[in-house]
Structure formats: C-alpha cells, structure tokens
Coordinates of C-alpha atoms and ligand atoms in Angstrom, one line a residue:
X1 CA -5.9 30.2 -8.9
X2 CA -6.9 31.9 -11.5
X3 CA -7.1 28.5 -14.1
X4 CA -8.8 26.5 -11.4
X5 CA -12.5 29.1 -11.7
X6 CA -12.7 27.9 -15.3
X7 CA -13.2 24.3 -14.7
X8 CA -16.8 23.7 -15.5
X9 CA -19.6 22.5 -13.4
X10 CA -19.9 19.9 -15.9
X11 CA -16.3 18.8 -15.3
X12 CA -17.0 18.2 -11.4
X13 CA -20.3 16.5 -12.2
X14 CA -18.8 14.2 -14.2
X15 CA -15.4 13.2 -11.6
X16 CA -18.9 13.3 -9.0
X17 CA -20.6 10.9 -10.6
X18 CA -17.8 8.6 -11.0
X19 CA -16.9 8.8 -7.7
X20 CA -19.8 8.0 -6.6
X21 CA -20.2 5.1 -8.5
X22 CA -16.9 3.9 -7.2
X23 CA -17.6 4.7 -3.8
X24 CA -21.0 2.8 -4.0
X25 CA -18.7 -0.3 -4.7
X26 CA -17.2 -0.7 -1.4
X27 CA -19.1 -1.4 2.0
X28 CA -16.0 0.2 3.9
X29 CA -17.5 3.4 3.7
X30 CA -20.4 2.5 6.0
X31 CA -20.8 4.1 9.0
X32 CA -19.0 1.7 11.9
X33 CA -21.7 1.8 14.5
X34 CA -20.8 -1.7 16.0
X35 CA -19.1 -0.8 20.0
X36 CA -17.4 -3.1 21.5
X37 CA -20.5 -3.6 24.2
X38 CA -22.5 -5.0 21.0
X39 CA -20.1 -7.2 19.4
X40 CA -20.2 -11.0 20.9
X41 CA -17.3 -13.2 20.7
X42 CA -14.6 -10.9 19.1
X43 CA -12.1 -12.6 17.1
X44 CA -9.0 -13.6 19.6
X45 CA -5.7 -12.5 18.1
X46 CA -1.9 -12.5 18.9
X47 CA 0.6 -10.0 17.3
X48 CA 4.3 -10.7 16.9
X49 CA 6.3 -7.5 16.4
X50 CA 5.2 -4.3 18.5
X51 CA 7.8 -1.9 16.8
X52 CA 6.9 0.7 15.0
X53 CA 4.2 -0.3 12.5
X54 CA 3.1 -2.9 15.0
X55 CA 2.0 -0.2 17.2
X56 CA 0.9 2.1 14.6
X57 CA -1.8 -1.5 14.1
X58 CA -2.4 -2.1 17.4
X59 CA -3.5 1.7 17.8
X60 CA -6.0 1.4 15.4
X61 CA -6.7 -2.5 15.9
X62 CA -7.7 -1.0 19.8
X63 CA -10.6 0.6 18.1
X64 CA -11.9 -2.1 16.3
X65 CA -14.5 -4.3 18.7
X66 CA -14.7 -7.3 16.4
X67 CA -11.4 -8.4 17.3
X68 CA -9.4 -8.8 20.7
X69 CA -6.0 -9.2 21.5
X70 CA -5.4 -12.0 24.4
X71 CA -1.4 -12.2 23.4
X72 CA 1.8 -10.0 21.9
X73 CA 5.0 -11.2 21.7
X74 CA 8.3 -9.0 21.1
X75 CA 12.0 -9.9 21.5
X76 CA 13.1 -6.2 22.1
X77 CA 11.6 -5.4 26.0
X78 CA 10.7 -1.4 25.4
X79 CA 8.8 -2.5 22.1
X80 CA 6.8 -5.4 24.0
X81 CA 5.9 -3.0 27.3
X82 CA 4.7 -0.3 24.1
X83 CA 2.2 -2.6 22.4
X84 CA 0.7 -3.9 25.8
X85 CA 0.0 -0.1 26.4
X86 CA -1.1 0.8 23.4
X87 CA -3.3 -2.1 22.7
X88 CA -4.6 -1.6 26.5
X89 CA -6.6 -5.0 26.6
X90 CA -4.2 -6.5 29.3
X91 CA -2.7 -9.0 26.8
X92 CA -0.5 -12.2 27.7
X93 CA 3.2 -11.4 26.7
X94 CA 5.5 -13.7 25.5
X95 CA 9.0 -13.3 24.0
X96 CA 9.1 -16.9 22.0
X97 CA 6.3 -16.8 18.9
X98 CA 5.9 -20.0 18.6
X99 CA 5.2 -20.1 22.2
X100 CA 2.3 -18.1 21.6
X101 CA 0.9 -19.3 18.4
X102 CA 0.5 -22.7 21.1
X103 CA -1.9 -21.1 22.7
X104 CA -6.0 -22.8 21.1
X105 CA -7.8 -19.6 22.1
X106 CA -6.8 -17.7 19.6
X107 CA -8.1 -17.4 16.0
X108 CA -5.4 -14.9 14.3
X109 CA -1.8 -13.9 14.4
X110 CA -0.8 -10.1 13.5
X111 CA 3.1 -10.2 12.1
X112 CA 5.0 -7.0 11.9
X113 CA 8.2 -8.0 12.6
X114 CA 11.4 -7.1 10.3
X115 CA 11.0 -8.5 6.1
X116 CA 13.4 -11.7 7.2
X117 CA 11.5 -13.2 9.5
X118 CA 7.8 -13.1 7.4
X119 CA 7.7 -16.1 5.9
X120 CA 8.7 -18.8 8.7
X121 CA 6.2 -16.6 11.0
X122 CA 3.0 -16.9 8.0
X123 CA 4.1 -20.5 7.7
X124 CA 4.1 -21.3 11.5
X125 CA 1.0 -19.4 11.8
X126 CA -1.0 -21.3 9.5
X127 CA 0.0 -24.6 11.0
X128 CA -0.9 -23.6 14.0
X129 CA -4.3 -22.9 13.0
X130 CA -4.9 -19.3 12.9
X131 CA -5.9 -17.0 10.2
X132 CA -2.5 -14.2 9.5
X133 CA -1.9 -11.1 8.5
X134 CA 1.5 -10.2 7.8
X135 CA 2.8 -7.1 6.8
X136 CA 4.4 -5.8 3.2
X137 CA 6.3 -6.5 2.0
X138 CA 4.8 -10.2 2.3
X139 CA 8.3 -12.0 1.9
X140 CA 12.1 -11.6 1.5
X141 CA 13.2 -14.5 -0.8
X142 CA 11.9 -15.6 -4.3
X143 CA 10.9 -19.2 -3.1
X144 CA 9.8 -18.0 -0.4
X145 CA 6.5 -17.2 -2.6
X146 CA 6.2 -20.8 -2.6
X147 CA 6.5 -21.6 0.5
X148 CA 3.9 -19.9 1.9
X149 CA 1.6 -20.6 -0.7
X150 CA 2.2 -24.4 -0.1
X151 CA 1.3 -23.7 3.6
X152 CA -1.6 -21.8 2.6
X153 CA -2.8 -24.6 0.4
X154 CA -2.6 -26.9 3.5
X155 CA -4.8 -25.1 5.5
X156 CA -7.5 -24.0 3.0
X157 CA -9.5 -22.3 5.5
X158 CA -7.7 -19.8 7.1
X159 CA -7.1 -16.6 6.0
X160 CA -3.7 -14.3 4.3
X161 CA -4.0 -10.8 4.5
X162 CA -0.8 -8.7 3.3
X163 CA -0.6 -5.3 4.5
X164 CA -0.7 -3.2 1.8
X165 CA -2.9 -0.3 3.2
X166 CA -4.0 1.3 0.2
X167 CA -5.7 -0.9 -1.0
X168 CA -7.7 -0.1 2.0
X169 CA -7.7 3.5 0.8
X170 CA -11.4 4.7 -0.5
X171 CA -9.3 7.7 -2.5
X172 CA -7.4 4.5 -4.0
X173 CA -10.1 2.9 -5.4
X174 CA -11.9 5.6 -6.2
X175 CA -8.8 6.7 -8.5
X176 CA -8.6 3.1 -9.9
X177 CA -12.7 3.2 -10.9
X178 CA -11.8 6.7 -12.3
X179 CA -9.0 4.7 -14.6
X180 CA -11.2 1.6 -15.2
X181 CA -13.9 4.3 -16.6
X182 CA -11.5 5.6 -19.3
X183 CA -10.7 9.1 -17.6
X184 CA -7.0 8.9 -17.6
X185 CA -7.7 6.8 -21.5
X186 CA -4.6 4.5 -22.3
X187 CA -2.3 4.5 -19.4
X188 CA 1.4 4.2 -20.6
X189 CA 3.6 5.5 -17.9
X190 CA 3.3 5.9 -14.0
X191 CA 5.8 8.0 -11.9
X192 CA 6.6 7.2 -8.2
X193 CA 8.8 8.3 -5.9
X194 CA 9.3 7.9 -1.8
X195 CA 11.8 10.6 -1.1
X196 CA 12.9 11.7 2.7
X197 CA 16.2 13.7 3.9
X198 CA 16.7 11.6 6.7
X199 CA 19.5 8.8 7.8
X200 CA 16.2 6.4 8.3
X201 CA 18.2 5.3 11.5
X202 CA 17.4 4.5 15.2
X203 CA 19.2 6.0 18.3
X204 CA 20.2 2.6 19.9
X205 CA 20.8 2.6 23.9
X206 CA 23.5 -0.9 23.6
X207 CA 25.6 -1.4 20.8
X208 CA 24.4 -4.5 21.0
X209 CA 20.5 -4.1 19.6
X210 CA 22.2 -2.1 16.7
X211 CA 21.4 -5.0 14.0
X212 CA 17.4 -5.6 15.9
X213 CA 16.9 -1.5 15.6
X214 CA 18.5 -0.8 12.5
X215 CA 17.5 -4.1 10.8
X216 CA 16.4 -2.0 7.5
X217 CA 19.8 -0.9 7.3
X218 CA 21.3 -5.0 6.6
X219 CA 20.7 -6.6 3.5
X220 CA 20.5 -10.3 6.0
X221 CA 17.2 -8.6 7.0
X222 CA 15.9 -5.8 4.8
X223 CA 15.2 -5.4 1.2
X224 CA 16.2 -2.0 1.3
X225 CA 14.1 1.3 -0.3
X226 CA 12.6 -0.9 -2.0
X227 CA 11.0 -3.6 0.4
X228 CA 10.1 -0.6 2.8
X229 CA 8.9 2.1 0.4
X230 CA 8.7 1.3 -3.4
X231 CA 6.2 -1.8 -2.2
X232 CA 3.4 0.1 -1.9
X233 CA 4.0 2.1 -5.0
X234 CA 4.8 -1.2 -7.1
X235 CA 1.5 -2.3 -6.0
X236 CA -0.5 0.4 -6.7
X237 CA 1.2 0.6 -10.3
X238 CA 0.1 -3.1 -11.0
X239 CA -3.2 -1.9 -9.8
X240 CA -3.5 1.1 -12.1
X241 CA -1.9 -0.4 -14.8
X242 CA -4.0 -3.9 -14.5
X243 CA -1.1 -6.2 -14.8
X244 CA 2.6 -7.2 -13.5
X245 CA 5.7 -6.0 -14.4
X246 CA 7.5 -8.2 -17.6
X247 CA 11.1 -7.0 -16.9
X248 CA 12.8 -4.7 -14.9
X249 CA 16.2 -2.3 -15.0
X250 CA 17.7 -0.3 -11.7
X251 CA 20.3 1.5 -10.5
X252 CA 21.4 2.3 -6.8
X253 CA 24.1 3.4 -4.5
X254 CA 25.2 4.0 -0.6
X255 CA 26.2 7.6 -2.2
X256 CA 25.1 10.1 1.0
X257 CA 24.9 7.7 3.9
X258 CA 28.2 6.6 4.1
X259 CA 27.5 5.2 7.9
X260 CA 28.2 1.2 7.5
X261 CA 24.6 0.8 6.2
X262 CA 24.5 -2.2 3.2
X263 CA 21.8 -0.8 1.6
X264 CA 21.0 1.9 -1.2
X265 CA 20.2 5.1 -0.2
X266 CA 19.8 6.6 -3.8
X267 CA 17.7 4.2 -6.1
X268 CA 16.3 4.3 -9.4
X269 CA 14.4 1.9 -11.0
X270 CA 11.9 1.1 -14.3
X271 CA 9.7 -1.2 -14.3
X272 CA 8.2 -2.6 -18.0
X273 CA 4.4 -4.4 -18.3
X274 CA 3.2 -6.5 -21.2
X275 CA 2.1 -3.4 -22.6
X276 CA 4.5 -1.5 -22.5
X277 CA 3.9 0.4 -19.7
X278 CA 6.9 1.8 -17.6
X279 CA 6.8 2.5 -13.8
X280 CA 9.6 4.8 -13.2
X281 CA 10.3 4.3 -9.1
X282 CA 12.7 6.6 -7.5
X283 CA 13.5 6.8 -3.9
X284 CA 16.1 9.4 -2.8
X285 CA 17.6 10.0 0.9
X286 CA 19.2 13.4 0.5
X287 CA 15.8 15.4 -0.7
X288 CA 12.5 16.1 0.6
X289 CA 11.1 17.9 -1.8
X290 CA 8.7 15.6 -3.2
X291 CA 8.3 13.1 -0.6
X292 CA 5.6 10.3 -2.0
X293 CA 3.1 10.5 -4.8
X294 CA 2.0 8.4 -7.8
X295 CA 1.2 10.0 -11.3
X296 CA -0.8 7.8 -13.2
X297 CA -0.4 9.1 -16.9
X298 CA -2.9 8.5 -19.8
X299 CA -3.4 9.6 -23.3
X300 CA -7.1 11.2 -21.7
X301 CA -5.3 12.5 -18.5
X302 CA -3.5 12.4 -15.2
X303 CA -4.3 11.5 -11.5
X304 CA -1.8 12.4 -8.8
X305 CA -2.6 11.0 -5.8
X306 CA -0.7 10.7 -2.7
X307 CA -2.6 8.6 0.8
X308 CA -4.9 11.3 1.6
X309 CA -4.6 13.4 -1.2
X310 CA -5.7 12.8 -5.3
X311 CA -6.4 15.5 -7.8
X312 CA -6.8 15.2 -12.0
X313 CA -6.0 16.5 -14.6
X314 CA -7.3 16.3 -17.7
X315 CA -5.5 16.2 -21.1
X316 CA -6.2 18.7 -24.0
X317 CA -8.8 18.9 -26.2
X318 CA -6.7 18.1 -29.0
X319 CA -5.4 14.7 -27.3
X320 CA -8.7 13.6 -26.3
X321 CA -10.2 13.4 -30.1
X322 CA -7.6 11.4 -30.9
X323 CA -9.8 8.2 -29.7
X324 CA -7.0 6.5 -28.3
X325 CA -9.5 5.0 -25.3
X326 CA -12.1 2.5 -24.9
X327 CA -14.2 5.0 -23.7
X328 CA -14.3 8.8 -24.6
X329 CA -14.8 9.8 -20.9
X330 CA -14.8 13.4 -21.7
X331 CA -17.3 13.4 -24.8
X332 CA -19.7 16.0 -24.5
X333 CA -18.1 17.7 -21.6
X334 CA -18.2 21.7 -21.9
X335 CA -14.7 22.4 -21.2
X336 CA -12.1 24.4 -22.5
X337 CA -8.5 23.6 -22.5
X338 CA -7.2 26.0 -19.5
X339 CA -10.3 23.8 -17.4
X340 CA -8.6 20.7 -18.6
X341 CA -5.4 21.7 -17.0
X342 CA -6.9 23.7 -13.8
X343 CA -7.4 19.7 -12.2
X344 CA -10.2 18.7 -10.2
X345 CA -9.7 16.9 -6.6
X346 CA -11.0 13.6 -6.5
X347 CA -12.4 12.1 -3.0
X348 CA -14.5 9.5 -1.6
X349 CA -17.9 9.9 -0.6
X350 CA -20.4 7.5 -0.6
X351 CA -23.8 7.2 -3.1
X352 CA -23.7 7.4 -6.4
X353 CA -24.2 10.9 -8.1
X354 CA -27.6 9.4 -9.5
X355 CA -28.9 8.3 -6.6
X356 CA -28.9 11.7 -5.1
X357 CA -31.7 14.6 -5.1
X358 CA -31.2 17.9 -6.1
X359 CA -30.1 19.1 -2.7
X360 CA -27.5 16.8 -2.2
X361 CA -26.1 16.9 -6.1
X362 CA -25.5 20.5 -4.9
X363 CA -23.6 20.3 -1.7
X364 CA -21.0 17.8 -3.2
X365 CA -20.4 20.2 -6.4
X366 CA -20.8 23.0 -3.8
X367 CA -17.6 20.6 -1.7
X368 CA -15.5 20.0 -5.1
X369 CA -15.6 23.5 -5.7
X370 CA -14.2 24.5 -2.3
X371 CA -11.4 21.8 -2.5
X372 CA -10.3 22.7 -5.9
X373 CA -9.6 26.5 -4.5
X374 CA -7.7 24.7 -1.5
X375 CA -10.7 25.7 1.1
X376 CA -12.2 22.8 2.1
X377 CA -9.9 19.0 2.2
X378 CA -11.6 15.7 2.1
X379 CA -10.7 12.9 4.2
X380 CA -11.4 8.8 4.1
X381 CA -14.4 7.9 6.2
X382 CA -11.7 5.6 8.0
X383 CA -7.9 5.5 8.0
X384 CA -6.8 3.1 5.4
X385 CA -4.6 0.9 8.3
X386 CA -8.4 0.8 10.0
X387 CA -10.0 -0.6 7.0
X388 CA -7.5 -2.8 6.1
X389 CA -7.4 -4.2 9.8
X390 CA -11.5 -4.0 10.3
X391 CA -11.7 -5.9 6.8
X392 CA -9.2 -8.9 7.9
X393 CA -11.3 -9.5 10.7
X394 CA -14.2 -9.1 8.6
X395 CA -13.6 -11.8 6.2
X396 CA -12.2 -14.5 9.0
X397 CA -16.0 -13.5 10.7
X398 CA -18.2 -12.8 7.5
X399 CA -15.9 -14.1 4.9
X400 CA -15.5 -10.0 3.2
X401 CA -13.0 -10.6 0.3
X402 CA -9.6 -10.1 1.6
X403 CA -8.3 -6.6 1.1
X404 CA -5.1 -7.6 0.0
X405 CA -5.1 -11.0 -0.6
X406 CA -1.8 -13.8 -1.2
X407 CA -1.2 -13.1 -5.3
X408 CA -1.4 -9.1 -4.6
X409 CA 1.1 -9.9 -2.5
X410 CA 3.7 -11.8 -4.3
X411 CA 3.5 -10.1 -7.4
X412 CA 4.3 -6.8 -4.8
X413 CA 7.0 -9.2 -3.7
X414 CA 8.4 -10.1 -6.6
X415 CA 8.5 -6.8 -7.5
X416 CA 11.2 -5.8 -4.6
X417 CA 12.9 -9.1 -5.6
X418 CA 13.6 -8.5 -9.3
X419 CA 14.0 -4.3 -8.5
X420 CA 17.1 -5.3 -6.1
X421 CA 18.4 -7.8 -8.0
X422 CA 18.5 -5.8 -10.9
X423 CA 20.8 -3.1 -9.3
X424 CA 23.1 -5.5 -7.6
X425 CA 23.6 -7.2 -11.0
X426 CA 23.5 -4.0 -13.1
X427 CA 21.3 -6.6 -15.9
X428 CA 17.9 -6.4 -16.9
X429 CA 16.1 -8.3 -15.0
X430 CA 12.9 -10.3 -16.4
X431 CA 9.8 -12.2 -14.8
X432 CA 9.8 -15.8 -15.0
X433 CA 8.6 -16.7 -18.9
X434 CA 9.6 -13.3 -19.9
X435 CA 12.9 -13.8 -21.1
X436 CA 13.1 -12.6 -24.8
X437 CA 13.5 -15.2 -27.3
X438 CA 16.0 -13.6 -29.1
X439 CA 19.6 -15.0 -28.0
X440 CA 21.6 -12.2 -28.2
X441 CA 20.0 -10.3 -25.9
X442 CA 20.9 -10.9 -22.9
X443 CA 19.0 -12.0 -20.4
X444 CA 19.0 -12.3 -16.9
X445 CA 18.0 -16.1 -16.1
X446 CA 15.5 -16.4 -12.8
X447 CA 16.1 -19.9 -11.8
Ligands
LIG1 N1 2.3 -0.8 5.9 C1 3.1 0.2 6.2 O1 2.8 1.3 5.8 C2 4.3 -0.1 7.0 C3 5.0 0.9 7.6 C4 6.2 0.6 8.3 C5 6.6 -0.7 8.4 N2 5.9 -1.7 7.7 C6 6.4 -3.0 7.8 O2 6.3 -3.6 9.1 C7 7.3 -4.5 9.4 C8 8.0 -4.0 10.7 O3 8.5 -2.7 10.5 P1 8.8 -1.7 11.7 O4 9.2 -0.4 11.2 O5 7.6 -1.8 12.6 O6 10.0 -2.4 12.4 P2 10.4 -2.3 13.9 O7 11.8 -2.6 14.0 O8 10.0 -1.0 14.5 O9 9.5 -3.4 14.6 C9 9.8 -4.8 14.5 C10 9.6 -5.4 15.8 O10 9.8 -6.8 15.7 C11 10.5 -7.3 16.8 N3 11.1 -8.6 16.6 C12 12.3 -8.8 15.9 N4 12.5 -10.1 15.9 C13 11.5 -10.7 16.5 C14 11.2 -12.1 16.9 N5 11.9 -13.1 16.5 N6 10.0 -12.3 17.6 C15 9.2 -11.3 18.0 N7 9.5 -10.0 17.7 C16 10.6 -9.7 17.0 C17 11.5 -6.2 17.1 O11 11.9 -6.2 18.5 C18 10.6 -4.9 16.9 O12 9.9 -4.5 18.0 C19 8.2 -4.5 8.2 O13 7.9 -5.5 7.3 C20 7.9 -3.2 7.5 O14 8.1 -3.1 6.1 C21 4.8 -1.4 7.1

C-alpha cells in the first residue's frame, strides 16, 4: 500500500492520456441509446446451440434492438426450451439446422454448438444466404481453415464473425494501444494461464446424453484446454505480440481426472513468434489459485490484465535508458523506481486526455488514484459478449469492421491445432513455411 502513494501524478497522466487516446479509437464506447421501439427492421437471426454459451449470447443478444431472433434450433430438449426463455422473443424452434437455415426471412445464423460441428454449420450457413457468427474456437480440423474460407469466398457478401470476445473488450484494446505506444518497450515473453479446480463435467440425467453433455471431455468433439480456454489467450498473445506463432512445443496429461475423459487436464505449452517471442500457456485442473490472466512482458514494462481487470507496471529506471524501444514512453516522467513498481490500473473511458478541461483532467486522475489504492473499480461501458454481438449486427447493417474477423480466427485456430498436436506427438511442432532449413533438426512436417 504503502509503494502504490509514491506513483506520481505524472505517471497516471501519462497511462490517462493514452488511454484516452485508445479509447477515442473505438465507437463501442458510445452511449447505446437506440430502444428497441426506435430501431426499424432489426436484423432477423437464427441460433443453433442454446447450451451454455449460447444462452450466455442470447442473454445479452435480448438486449440488443438491432437484431431479432425469429428461430433457435437445439438437439438437446432442456437446452432448446432455455434459449426460447431466455431470448423471450417467442422464436420458431426447430431441432434440424438445416431446417432452419431454409427459412428466407432470416439474415443471420448464431452457432454455438460443440468445436466439431463449426465448420459444416459456417459452411451451410453461408450457402444459405445468411451472414454467421460462430463461436471460438472457429474450427476443429486444419483444412477445415480452408473450407470455410472457400465458402466465404463464394458468397462475398455476407459476413464471419468469430467469437473471440476480447477483442470486444475496451480494457483489451486499450492495453494493446498502451503496447503499440511503446509502454511495455520490446515485448519478448507473454505468460497465460486458465487454471480451475473443477472436473469441468456435466451431471447428466440418461447415460445416454453423456457424449452431447460432456462433448469437451472427447477428443471426436473437443480440442481439449486448449480449444476451450487457451483460444482466447493465444489470440490475445498474437494481438500483443503483432504476429503468429512460428513453432510450437507442449506437454499434457489426463494426470488428476482419471474419469474416462480423452483429454488433458494438465497442459503446458510454448509458443515461439518470428521474433522470438515466447507465449508460455498453462492450463491446470487441480489449482485455482491463479485462475486466468495474461502478463504481457516488455523491456519498458508489464501489463497484467485479466477480462475486467488490467493494471501496469513499469520497469526500472535503469532498464528504461537502455533504449531498447521505438519509443521512450517514459522519457521525462518524474518517477522513482519504488513508483515504477507500485503499478497503475489501466481502464477504459472515453475522450482523449487532451480533449478534456481542467475539471474533467482532475476527476479521472482523482478515479486512477482511488483504483490504484483498491477503492474505486472500473468497468467496460458494455460487456465485451455485448459489444462483440452489437458490432456483428453492426457491420451486416452499417458495414462496422468485423470485431473478430475470418484470419483472427484461423490463426487462433491454428493455434489449438499445432498446441495439441504438439503434445500428442511430443515434437516440435512448426507453422506451415516454418520448418527450419537445417536437416538435422527435426521437424515436424504439416502436410
Ligand atoms: N466465447 C466464450 O467465452 C465461450 C465460452 C464458453 C463456450 N464457448 C464456445 O461455445 C461453443 C459451445 O460451448 P457450450 O459450453 O455452450 O456447449 P454446450 O454443450 O453447453 O452447448 C452446445 C449446445 O449445442 C447443442 N447441439 C449439439 N449438437 C447440435 C446439433 N447438431 N444441432 C443443434 N444443436 C446442437 C447441444 O444440445 C447444446 O445445447 C463451443 O465452441 C465453446 O468453445 C465460448
């Protein structure tokens, strides 16, 4: 506590200021005054899959007035009754997809629906004519990557959004304008992990929905820790780092839940960029402790950010004259080492630092003050699932940018691929063109 009075005014200034700057980047922090009396013609959807995350969409997707849901479709009869109710727009239901995507009043297709079944559902959407977003990870198979993109290429038009919330997240892309700014310098190594102390299984009520409740548990359906959690985490490393993964080497084991599951409950994995760079993923079954985070490390500084939370630290004087980065970030800045370490919170909030009178410049210091003691928490302007959902209907309406558009996407893909087929072959496993030239190394071929 102590540490955190000495960091400067100057210091929360400057993370203001670039902040804001981030901040005024994005639209999705404007106030959402549109109701659902004012918006004419809302986007007609369908939505295949109302498990779990399906609902967790549909809950926020109810909120939205630009879009409408007219259909949902679900094999599993609790699930299907769940997403009518929580969607609460009287929807069609159907049990056949396809069935559904028939249907020429609708515009869009939602797919949430276990990793396996991604790819013929995108495909099937797009020739059907309506704009899809599908959840991460976006597919199961490497030429599956393909596949899609083919169908995507066939229909020009429509729309691919993956759902890869944080790149929804206003704290996300504030952190990545911090990096892009030099205040982390030359980034060489990010650190992720996804850690619970749960079984990750489902009560099932007949034997005979084990494998449709506990798909994540069978490798015909799931890619594991790694398709469910280190997805995000992968893609928020190629984000921070500005690139994609060259090789990567893994390790993994059913070691605690010895209960017929096929997949790892203990994983380990490091990822290596063009540069360099390492992302060392971890994803345990048996802890807690550190549930999920990201440390993005630089030779200027660190952010640690977690969805909802993001705090910095910077490096020591010493480091920072060593002129590693584009972009001294710090120069000039009256701090002393124990400031350097104290870390400052980071959070969205919209206008740039410059554009703001005295008054104003005040209240936000007066806010990062109060956050860095612990009193006062920040929060998005919208949950990230909102923004992600508001901004897919947003670009098939306005034509917004997709939030997490087709190459995001495969590159998160590939990086599940390559991360599980490294620790089922115990070889380093490289992206395609990547293979060293040197012979006697060996490398692991992707065909
Ligand atoms: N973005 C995130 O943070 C996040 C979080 C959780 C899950 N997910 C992703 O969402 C997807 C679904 O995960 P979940 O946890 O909701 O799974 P879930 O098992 O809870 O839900 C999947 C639903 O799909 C239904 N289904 C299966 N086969 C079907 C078919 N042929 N036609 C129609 N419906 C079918 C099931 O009955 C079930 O209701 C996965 O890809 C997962 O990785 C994303």
């Amino acid at each position: 506590m102590e540490k955190k009075k000495d960091v400067t005014r100057r210091d929360f200034l400057k993370v203001a200021a670039t902040v804001g700057a981030a901040s005024s980047l994005t639209s999705v922090v404007a106030p959402h005054i549109m109701t659902a009396q004012t918006v004419g013609n809302p986007t007609r959807y369908g939505f295949i899959g109302t498990g779990t995350e399906g609902c967790t969409l549909l809950k926020f997707l109810a909120t939205i007035p630009e879009g409408r849901c007219i259909a949902t479709c679900d094999i599993y009869p609790p699930n299907l009754k769940k997403g009518v109710d929580t969607i609460g727009s009287n929807p069609e239901t159907y049990t056949e997809y396809r069935k559904m995507l028939e249907r020429k009043d609708m515009d869009a297709v939602f797919i949430a629906t276990p990793l396996n079944l991604h790819t013929e559902m995108v495909v099937d959407g797009l020739n059907a004519g309506k704009h899809v977003f599908v959840e991460k990870t976006m597919y199961f198979k490497e030429d599956e990557g393909d596949i899609i993109r083919k169908a995507m290429d066939d229909h020009p038009k429509q729309i691919v959004q993956v759902g890869l919330q944080r790149r929804s997240s206003v704290l996300y892309q504030v952190a990545m304008e911090m990096i892009r700014k030099g205040a982390l310098g030359k980034i060489m190594t990010v650190r992720a992990q996804w850690d619970r102390n749960s079984n990750w299984r489902r009560p099932v009520p007949d034997p005979k929905f084990e494998r449709l409740l506990n798909w994540r548990m069978y490798k015909e359906y799931s890619g594991g820790m790694m398709a469910e959690l280190a997805s995000h985490q992968i893609d928020v490393a190629n984000w921070a780092i500005g690139a994609e993964p060259k090789s990567v080497i893994a390790t993994g084991g059913i070691d605690y839940w010895k209960d017929g599951r096929e997949v790892c409950d203990n994983v380990h994995a490091v990822y290596e960029y063009p540069g360099g760079q390492k992302l060392i993923w971890s994803g345990v079954m048996s802890n807690a402790h550190f549930e999920f985070s990201e440390q993005i490390m630089g030779d200027q500084g660190t952010l640690i950010i977690t969805l909802g939370k993001g705090m910095y630290y910077r490096e020591p004087m010493a480091k920072v004259s060593s002129g590693n980065s584009k972009e001294n970030w710090w120069a000039g800045a009256t701090v002393n080492n124990q400031a350097a370490a104290a870390g400052i919170p980071i959070f969205p909030e919209t206008g740039a630092m410059n554009e703001l009178g005295f008054m104003d410049r005040e209240m936000r210091y007066a806010k990062h003050w109060l956050a860095s003691m612990g009193i006062y928490n920040y929060e998005e302007p919208h949950d990230p699932w909102w923004t992600e959902l508001h901004n897919f209907l947003m670009s098939i309406r306005e034509g917004k940018p997709i939030a997490a558009p087709y190459a995001l996407g495969k590159a998160d893909a590939q990086g599940v691929i390559y991360g599980n087929r490294a620790i089922e072959t115990g070889e380093r496993v490289y992206w395609p063109g990547q293979e060293p030239q040197d012979a006697t190394k060996k490398a692991k071929k992707i065909a």
